[in-house]
mmCIF file of C-alpha atoms and ligand atoms in Angstrom:
data_model
loop_
_atom_site.group_PDB
_atom_site.id
_atom_site.type_symbol
_atom_site.label_atom_id
_atom_site.label_comp_id
_atom_site.label_asym_id
_atom_site.label_seq_id
_atom_site.Cartn_x
_atom_site.Cartn_y
_atom_site.Cartn_z
ATOM 1 C CA MET A 1 10.996 -9.388 -9.533
ATOM 2 C CA ASP A 2 7.205 -9.459 -9.219
ATOM 3 C CA GLU A 3 4.783 -8.993 -12.130
ATOM 4 C CA THR A 4 4.297 -5.258 -11.436
ATOM 5 C CA GLN A 5 8.036 -4.600 -11.448
ATOM 6 C CA ARG A 6 8.475 -6.692 -14.601
ATOM 7 C CA HIS A 7 5.726 -4.611 -16.281
ATOM 8 C CA GLU A 8 7.406 -1.375 -15.098
ATOM 9 C CA THR A 9 10.723 -2.233 -16.658
ATOM 10 C CA THR A 10 9.482 -3.828 -19.889
ATOM 11 C CA VAL A 11 6.610 -1.536 -20.973
ATOM 12 C CA PRO A 12 7.198 2.179 -21.625
ATOM 13 C CA SER A 13 5.065 4.576 -19.592
ATOM 14 C CA ALA A 14 3.847 8.023 -20.744
ATOM 15 C CA ALA A 15 4.753 9.479 -17.344
ATOM 16 C CA ARG A 16 8.340 8.150 -17.436
ATOM 17 C CA ILE A 17 8.860 9.117 -21.111
ATOM 18 C CA TYR A 18 7.770 12.667 -20.197
ATOM 19 C CA ASP A 19 10.094 12.586 -17.194
ATOM 20 C CA TYR A 20 12.998 11.608 -19.486
ATOM 21 C CA LEU A 21 12.119 14.367 -21.975
ATOM 22 C CA LEU A 22 12.169 16.871 -19.108
ATOM 23 C CA GLY A 23 15.622 15.646 -18.036
ATOM 24 C CA GLY A 24 14.398 13.640 -15.024
ATOM 25 C CA LYS A 25 15.917 10.462 -13.621
ATOM 26 C CA ASP A 26 12.771 8.471 -12.815
ATOM 27 C CA ASN A 27 12.701 6.336 -15.954
ATOM 28 C CA TYR A 28 13.949 2.993 -17.231
ATOM 29 C CA ALA A 29 15.839 1.885 -20.357
ATOM 30 C CA VAL A 30 12.525 0.891 -21.964
ATOM 31 C CA ASP A 31 11.235 4.472 -21.524
ATOM 32 C CA ARG A 32 14.476 6.065 -22.753
ATOM 33 C CA ASP A 33 14.487 3.791 -25.823
ATOM 34 C CA ALA A 34 10.883 4.742 -26.616
ATOM 35 C CA ALA A 35 11.655 8.447 -26.102
ATOM 36 C CA ASP A 36 14.839 8.252 -28.217
ATOM 37 C CA ARG A 37 12.886 6.597 -31.046
ATOM 38 C CA LEU A 38 10.389 9.431 -30.753
ATOM 39 C CA LEU A 39 13.116 12.099 -30.717
ATOM 40 C CA ALA A 40 14.752 10.545 -33.786
ATOM 41 C CA VAL A 41 11.645 11.221 -35.859
ATOM 42 C CA VAL A 42 10.107 14.143 -33.931
ATOM 43 C CA PRO A 43 13.055 16.061 -32.427
ATOM 44 C CA ASP A 44 10.683 18.780 -31.169
ATOM 45 C CA GLN A 45 9.342 16.555 -28.421
ATOM 46 C CA ARG A 46 11.897 17.568 -25.795
ATOM 47 C CA ILE A 47 11.435 21.304 -26.476
ATOM 48 C CA LEU A 48 7.678 20.834 -26.418
ATOM 49 C CA ALA A 49 7.672 18.915 -23.125
ATOM 50 C CA ARG A 50 9.714 21.693 -21.534
ATOM 51 C CA ALA A 51 7.548 24.439 -23.061
ATOM 52 C CA ASN A 52 4.410 22.733 -21.775
ATOM 53 C CA ARG A 53 5.857 22.299 -18.289
ATOM 54 C CA ALA A 54 7.044 25.937 -18.257
ATOM 55 C CA PHE A 55 3.517 27.055 -19.236
ATOM 56 C CA VAL A 56 2.019 25.102 -16.316
ATOM 57 C CA ILE A 57 4.480 26.653 -13.874
ATOM 58 C CA ARG A 58 3.908 30.205 -15.206
ATOM 59 C CA ALA A 59 0.153 29.704 -14.924
ATOM 60 C CA MET A 60 0.554 28.447 -11.338
ATOM 61 C CA ARG A 61 2.620 31.523 -10.378
ATOM 62 C CA VAL A 62 -0.013 33.873 -11.817
ATOM 63 C CA LEU A 63 -2.869 32.099 -10.027
ATOM 64 C CA ALA A 64 -1.007 31.770 -6.708
ATOM 65 C CA GLU A 65 -0.220 35.487 -6.818
ATOM 66 C CA GLN A 66 -3.889 36.220 -7.603
ATOM 67 C CA GLY A 67 -4.926 34.392 -4.419
ATOM 68 C CA ALA A 68 -5.686 30.797 -5.499
ATOM 69 C CA ARG A 69 -4.991 28.361 -2.646
ATOM 70 C CA GLN A 70 -6.279 24.943 -3.822
ATOM 71 C CA VAL A 71 -5.170 22.851 -6.810
ATOM 72 C CA LEU A 72 -6.389 19.582 -8.307
ATOM 73 C CA ASP A 73 -3.747 18.482 -10.859
ATOM 74 C CA VAL A 74 -5.016 15.514 -12.894
ATOM 75 C CA GLY A 75 -2.486 13.686 -15.076
ATOM 76 C CA THR A 76 0.223 15.244 -12.958
ATOM 77 C CA GLY A 77 3.245 13.207 -14.105
ATOM 78 C CA ILE A 78 6.347 12.278 -12.124
ATOM 79 C CA PRO A 79 7.322 15.175 -9.835
ATOM 80 C CA THR A 80 9.685 17.783 -11.274
ATOM 81 C CA SER A 81 11.057 20.940 -9.742
ATOM 82 C CA PRO A 82 9.711 23.531 -9.589
ATOM 83 C CA SER A 83 6.521 21.642 -8.895
ATOM 84 C CA ILE A 84 3.061 23.056 -8.392
ATOM 85 C CA HIS A 85 3.164 22.781 -4.606
ATOM 86 C CA GLU A 86 6.574 24.493 -4.488
ATOM 87 C CA VAL A 87 5.172 27.433 -6.473
ATOM 88 C CA PHE A 88 2.114 27.737 -4.230
ATOM 89 C CA HIS A 89 3.977 27.214 -0.966
ATOM 90 C CA ALA A 90 6.426 29.976 -1.876
ATOM 91 C CA VAL A 91 3.370 32.262 -1.731
ATOM 92 C CA ASP A 92 1.344 30.614 1.065
ATOM 93 C CA ARG A 93 2.322 27.527 3.087
ATOM 94 C CA SER A 94 -1.333 26.704 3.713
ATOM 95 C CA ALA A 95 -2.167 26.120 0.006
ATOM 96 C CA ARG A 96 -3.511 22.621 -0.624
ATOM 97 C CA ILE A 97 -2.492 20.548 -3.645
ATOM 98 C CA VAL A 98 -3.841 17.180 -4.794
ATOM 99 C CA TYR A 99 -1.868 15.314 -7.451
ATOM 100 C CA VAL A 100 -3.720 12.645 -9.452
ATOM 101 C CA ASP A 101 -2.404 10.220 -12.064
ATOM 102 C CA SER A 102 -3.627 6.917 -13.497
ATOM 103 C CA ASP A 103 -0.098 5.492 -13.500
ATOM 104 C CA PRO A 104 0.423 3.903 -10.068
ATOM 105 C CA LEU A 105 4.145 4.586 -10.372
ATOM 106 C CA VAL A 106 3.520 8.323 -10.274
ATOM 107 C CA LYS A 107 1.983 7.980 -6.809
ATOM 108 C CA VAL A 108 4.921 5.817 -5.724
ATOM 109 C CA HIS A 109 7.342 8.511 -6.905
ATOM 110 C CA ASN A 110 5.254 11.262 -5.369
ATOM 111 C CA ASP A 111 5.016 9.474 -2.028
ATOM 112 C CA ALA A 112 8.764 8.876 -2.037
ATOM 113 C CA LEU A 113 9.843 12.299 -3.230
ATOM 114 C CA LEU A 114 7.286 14.659 -1.780
ATOM 115 C CA ALA A 115 7.183 15.655 1.813
ATOM 116 C CA THR A 116 3.592 14.462 2.007
ATOM 117 C CA THR A 117 1.778 16.660 4.461
ATOM 118 C CA ASP A 118 -1.858 17.533 4.951
ATOM 119 C CA GLN A 119 -1.193 20.184 2.322
ATOM 120 C CA VAL A 120 0.071 17.891 -0.466
ATOM 121 C CA THR A 121 -1.581 14.598 -1.366
ATOM 122 C CA SER A 122 -1.004 12.188 -4.218
ATOM 123 C CA ILE A 123 -3.741 9.796 -5.311
ATOM 124 C CA GLU A 124 -4.327 7.358 -8.125
ATOM 125 C CA GLY A 125 -7.179 8.259 -10.463
ATOM 126 C CA ASP A 126 -8.289 8.348 -14.064
ATOM 127 C CA VAL A 127 -9.035 11.737 -15.637
ATOM 128 C CA ARG A 128 -11.887 10.051 -17.527
ATOM 129 C CA ARG A 129 -13.612 9.257 -14.220
ATOM 130 C CA PRO A 130 -14.044 12.746 -12.769
ATOM 131 C CA ASP A 131 -16.794 11.716 -10.345
ATOM 132 C CA GLU A 132 -14.536 9.098 -8.712
ATOM 133 C CA ILE A 133 -11.724 11.622 -8.307
ATOM 134 C CA LEU A 134 -14.044 14.348 -7.011
ATOM 135 C CA ASP A 135 -15.788 11.948 -4.572
ATOM 136 C CA HIS A 136 -12.391 10.852 -3.263
ATOM 137 C CA VAL A 137 -11.272 14.466 -2.807
ATOM 138 C CA ARG A 138 -14.583 15.385 -1.129
ATOM 139 C CA SER A 139 -14.899 12.356 1.147
ATOM 140 C CA ARG A 140 -11.318 12.580 2.422
ATOM 141 C CA GLY A 141 -11.570 16.359 2.770
ATOM 142 C CA LEU A 142 -8.453 16.825 0.622
ATOM 143 C CA LEU A 143 -9.833 20.065 -0.838
ATOM 144 C CA ASP A 144 -12.834 22.243 0.007
ATOM 145 C CA LEU A 145 -14.843 22.129 -3.204
ATOM 146 C CA SER A 146 -17.229 24.807 -1.917
ATOM 147 C CA GLU A 147 -14.289 27.220 -2.346
ATOM 148 C CA PRO A 148 -12.445 27.995 -5.621
ATOM 149 C CA VAL A 149 -10.064 25.314 -6.881
ATOM 150 C CA VAL A 150 -7.582 25.402 -9.767
ATOM 151 C CA VAL A 151 -8.147 22.298 -11.910
ATOM 152 C CA VAL A 152 -5.093 21.458 -14.023
ATOM 153 C CA LEU A 153 -5.565 19.214 -17.070
ATOM 154 C CA ALA A 154 -2.200 19.729 -18.734
ATOM 155 C CA ALA A 155 -1.023 17.523 -21.599
ATOM 156 C CA VAL A 156 -3.437 14.768 -20.618
ATOM 157 C CA LEU A 157 -6.655 15.248 -22.619
ATOM 158 C CA HIS A 158 -4.823 14.594 -25.898
ATOM 159 C CA LEU A 159 -4.483 11.004 -24.618
ATOM 160 C CA VAL A 160 -8.301 10.706 -24.470
ATOM 161 C CA PRO A 161 -10.103 9.889 -27.758
ATOM 162 C CA ASP A 162 -13.167 11.857 -28.889
ATOM 163 C CA ALA A 163 -15.265 8.710 -28.410
ATOM 164 C CA GLN A 164 -14.673 9.136 -24.666
ATOM 165 C CA ASP A 165 -16.063 12.710 -24.760
ATOM 166 C CA PRO A 166 -13.213 14.902 -23.474
ATOM 167 C CA ALA A 167 -15.478 18.007 -23.445
ATOM 168 C CA GLY A 168 -18.010 16.136 -21.293
ATOM 169 C CA ILE A 169 -15.190 15.082 -18.950
ATOM 170 C CA VAL A 170 -14.022 18.698 -18.483
ATOM 171 C CA ALA A 171 -17.644 19.747 -17.885
ATOM 172 C CA ARG A 172 -17.894 17.317 -14.934
ATOM 173 C CA TYR A 173 -14.922 19.025 -13.260
ATOM 174 C CA ARG A 174 -16.372 22.461 -14.107
ATOM 175 C CA ASP A 175 -19.766 21.621 -12.609
ATOM 176 C CA ALA A 176 -18.098 20.525 -9.346
ATOM 177 C CA MET A 177 -16.047 23.739 -9.135
ATOM 178 C CA ALA A 178 -17.099 26.756 -7.099
ATOM 179 C CA PRO A 179 -17.401 30.065 -9.002
ATOM 180 C CA GLY A 180 -14.016 31.806 -9.153
ATOM 181 C CA GLY A 181 -12.130 28.543 -9.667
ATOM 182 C CA HIS A 182 -9.757 28.195 -12.602
ATOM 183 C CA LEU A 183 -9.091 25.683 -15.377
ATOM 184 C CA VAL A 184 -5.535 25.309 -16.720
ATOM 185 C CA LEU A 185 -5.556 23.115 -19.815
ATOM 186 C CA SER A 186 -3.117 22.248 -22.581
ATOM 187 C CA GLN A 187 -3.152 19.732 -25.391
ATOM 188 C CA PHE A 188 -1.610 18.882 -28.756
ATOM 189 C CA ALA A 189 -3.120 21.016 -31.536
ATOM 190 C CA ALA A 190 -4.095 20.128 -35.085
ATOM 191 C CA HIS A 191 -2.313 23.176 -36.556
ATOM 192 C CA SER A 192 0.939 21.219 -35.991
ATOM 193 C CA ASP A 193 3.026 20.388 -39.051
ATOM 194 C CA PRO A 194 1.170 17.535 -40.882
ATOM 195 C CA ALA A 195 4.364 15.559 -41.609
ATOM 196 C CA ALA A 196 5.456 15.739 -37.956
ATOM 197 C CA MET A 197 1.982 14.609 -36.807
ATOM 198 C CA ALA A 198 2.096 11.710 -39.268
ATOM 199 C CA ARG A 199 5.543 10.670 -37.949
ATOM 200 C CA LEU A 200 4.291 10.768 -34.359
ATOM 201 C CA HIS A 201 1.233 8.705 -35.269
ATOM 202 C CA ALA A 202 3.375 6.177 -37.148
ATOM 203 C CA ILE A 203 5.693 5.621 -34.209
ATOM 204 C CA ALA A 204 2.798 5.396 -31.721
ATOM 205 C CA ASP A 205 0.905 2.920 -33.887
ATOM 206 C CA GLY A 206 0.180 -0.231 -31.926
ATOM 207 C CA THR A 207 1.369 1.230 -28.600
ATOM 208 C CA PRO A 208 -0.896 2.166 -25.689
ATOM 209 C CA VAL A 209 0.128 5.860 -25.926
ATOM 210 C CA GLN A 210 -1.922 7.506 -28.701
ATOM 211 C CA THR A 211 -2.014 11.270 -29.211
ATOM 212 C CA TYR A 212 -5.150 13.054 -30.428
ATOM 213 C CA PHE A 213 -4.337 16.368 -32.112
ATOM 214 C CA ARG A 214 -7.370 18.676 -31.966
ATOM 215 C CA PRO A 215 -8.409 21.806 -33.839
ATOM 216 C CA ARG A 216 -8.524 25.078 -31.951
ATOM 217 C CA GLU A 217 -12.345 25.295 -32.202
ATOM 218 C CA GLN A 218 -12.681 21.929 -30.460
ATOM 219 C CA ILE A 219 -10.155 22.796 -27.756
ATOM 220 C CA LEU A 220 -12.088 26.024 -27.098
ATOM 221 C CA THR A 221 -15.188 23.948 -26.306
ATOM 222 C CA PHE A 222 -13.252 22.488 -23.340
ATOM 223 C CA PHE A 223 -13.410 26.010 -21.866
ATOM 224 C CA ASP A 224 -17.212 26.303 -22.143
ATOM 225 C CA GLY A 225 -18.541 27.896 -18.955
ATOM 226 C CA PHE A 226 -15.222 29.654 -18.270
ATOM 227 C CA GLU A 227 -13.776 33.024 -19.200
ATOM 228 C CA LEU A 228 -10.305 32.810 -20.725
ATOM 229 C CA LEU A 229 -7.645 35.013 -19.183
ATOM 230 C CA ALA A 230 -5.410 37.002 -21.548
ATOM 231 C CA PRO A 231 -3.881 36.069 -23.938
ATOM 232 C CA GLY A 232 -6.554 33.383 -24.473
ATOM 233 C CA LEU A 233 -5.861 29.977 -26.005
ATOM 234 C CA VAL A 234 -2.368 30.124 -27.549
ATOM 235 C CA ASP A 235 0.623 27.900 -28.230
ATOM 236 C CA VAL A 236 1.959 27.265 -24.738
ATOM 237 C CA GLU A 237 5.266 29.066 -25.264
ATOM 238 C CA ARG A 238 3.269 32.238 -26.052
ATOM 239 C CA TRP A 239 1.240 32.220 -22.832
ATOM 240 C CA ARG A 240 2.746 35.168 -20.902
ATOM 241 C CA PRO A 241 6.270 34.112 -21.901
ATOM 242 C CA GLY A 242 9.319 35.097 -19.910
ATOM 243 C CA MET A 243 11.678 34.645 -22.845
ATOM 244 C CA ASP A 244 11.683 33.716 -26.526
ATOM 245 C CA ALA A 245 11.083 30.015 -27.133
ATOM 246 C CA PRO A 246 12.208 28.157 -30.265
ATOM 247 C CA ALA A 247 9.490 27.458 -32.845
ATOM 248 C CA THR A 248 8.417 23.806 -33.019
ATOM 249 C CA ARG A 249 6.675 21.858 -35.740
ATOM 250 C CA LEU A 250 4.369 20.140 -33.287
ATOM 251 C CA LYS A 251 2.174 22.528 -31.309
ATOM 252 C CA ILE A 252 0.657 22.288 -27.852
ATOM 253 C CA THR A 253 -1.914 24.987 -27.109
ATOM 254 C CA GLY A 254 -3.025 26.001 -23.682
ATOM 255 C CA GLY A 255 -5.114 28.457 -21.773
ATOM 256 C CA VAL A 256 -6.105 29.555 -18.287
ATOM 257 C CA ALA A 257 -9.728 30.386 -17.608
ATOM 258 C CA GLN A 258 -11.942 31.309 -14.681
ATOM 259 C CA LYS A 259 -15.374 29.989 -13.823
ATOM 260 C CA SER A 260 -17.590 33.016 -13.511
ATOM 261 C CA ARG A 261 -18.364 34.273 -10.002
ATOM 262 C CA THR A 262 -21.844 35.323 -11.165
ATOM 263 C CA PRO A 263 -24.226 32.355 -11.435
ATOM 264 C CA GLY A 264 -25.555 31.896 -14.950
ATOM 265 C CA SER A 265 -23.162 34.361 -16.571
ATOM 266 C CA ALA A 266 -20.249 32.043 -17.328
ATOM 267 C CA GLY A 267 -19.330 32.584 -20.969
ATOM 268 C CA SER A 268 -18.246 30.005 -23.473
ATOM 269 C CA GLY A 269 -14.523 29.691 -23.977
ATOM 270 C CA ARG A 270 -15.192 30.539 -27.616
ATOM 271 C CA SER A 271 -16.752 33.933 -26.991
ATOM 272 C CA ALA A 272 -15.559 34.766 -23.516
ATOM 273 C CA THR A 273 -14.226 38.162 -22.580
ATOM 274 C CA ARG A 274 -10.549 37.915 -21.793
ATOM 275 C CA ARG A 275 -9.628 38.929 -18.286
ATOM 276 C CA GLN A 276 -6.239 40.088 -17.020
HETATM 277 C C1 LIG B 1 2.631 14.282 -20.676
HETATM 278 S S1 LIG B 1 2.414 13.920 -18.973
HETATM 279 C C2 LIG B 1 1.838 15.523 -18.403
HETATM 280 C C3 LIG B 1 2.306 15.866 -17.003
HETATM 281 C C4 LIG B 1 1.887 17.233 -16.477
HETATM 282 N N1 LIG B 1 0.445 17.357 -16.444
HETATM 283 C C5 LIG B 1 2.459 18.365 -17.278
HETATM 284 O O1 LIG B 1 1.737 18.932 -18.117
HETATM 285 O O2 LIG B 1 3.623 18.721 -17.095
HETATM 286 C C6 LIG B 1 0.856 13.009 -19.024
HETATM 287 C C7 LIG B 1 0.523 12.334 -17.708
HETATM 288 O O3 LIG B 1 -0.855 11.928 -17.786
HETATM 289 C C8 LIG B 1 -0.958 10.643 -17.188
HETATM 290 N N2 LIG B 1 -2.178 10.007 -17.730
HETATM 291 C C9 LIG B 1 -2.330 9.384 -18.916
HETATM 292 N N3 LIG B 1 -3.598 8.950 -19.050
HETATM 293 C C10 LIG B 1 -4.247 9.301 -17.907
HETATM 294 C C11 LIG B 1 -5.569 9.110 -17.426
HETATM 295 N N4 LIG B 1 -6.491 8.467 -18.167
HETATM 296 N N5 LIG B 1 -5.885 9.595 -16.211
HETATM 297 C C12 LIG B 1 -4.961 10.222 -15.436
HETATM 298 N N6 LIG B 1 -3.686 10.416 -15.831
HETATM 299 C C13 LIG B 1 -3.331 9.972 -17.052
HETATM 300 C C14 LIG B 1 0.327 9.937 -17.540
HETATM 301 O O4 LIG B 1 0.595 8.880 -16.639
HETATM 302 C C15 LIG B 1 1.338 11.083 -17.420
HETATM 303 O O5 LIG B 1 1.850 11.155 -16.127
#
């Protein structure tokens, strides 16, 4: 076993814990132990992971049906089905999807599991380094950034501390997007139950996976320069739900927003008109 493999099997990874919570098989005992410890004190985590994933997939269906054909999914996670490219390719086989994750194992899984074509690419990248990701996408011609792109930042920004300027990070993606592109974003919210947040923080203490719960007003600033689609920024299970979802004590909020097609008229996420 080389050092990388030893690290894989001895240190839990956020991507593999999430995979386990979603019912996937691409995880090790160390990840399952970490997730089970988490579930013992915060049993909502599995419901929340599924609600967040279901929100992403519903948002993808809406945008694919509205004509979106390019996606940049940063912090993508280990592939699950239905995946973003499956949703888009059910509508149009020519849609192009780029999956990005900082965990090298995610690319390994993607390369192994995805039928990697010109239409679907998986790369390694750090959400906090938008310029590197965008340069990579541009220079390899993975997406045409002069045309609208859907940027997905789902359940990843709550891993980035305020000191690293998450709003500034989102703004870098926004500024590289053509008008008409969309932002799909979700993150843990500070209106979660205080005791449940405290339990999550206690269990994460001293581990590399820290979660930053943010107030709604701060999350809305991530949508500056976009117009939120109805129903706005809501708990993910309430975003155009297909069925009733159980209430959870921890909350992840999410929204889908469009960069204005009219130069200079993009509204702030806080005051934006909601579009259908
Ligand atoms: C909770 S999963 C979310 C997966 C997917 N976006 C979803 O919402 O279903 C978080 C993912 O973000 C990745 N991640 C964590 N920090 C990251 C960073 N700085 N840059 C890129 N990806 C990161 C993890 O490896 C993991 O795969």
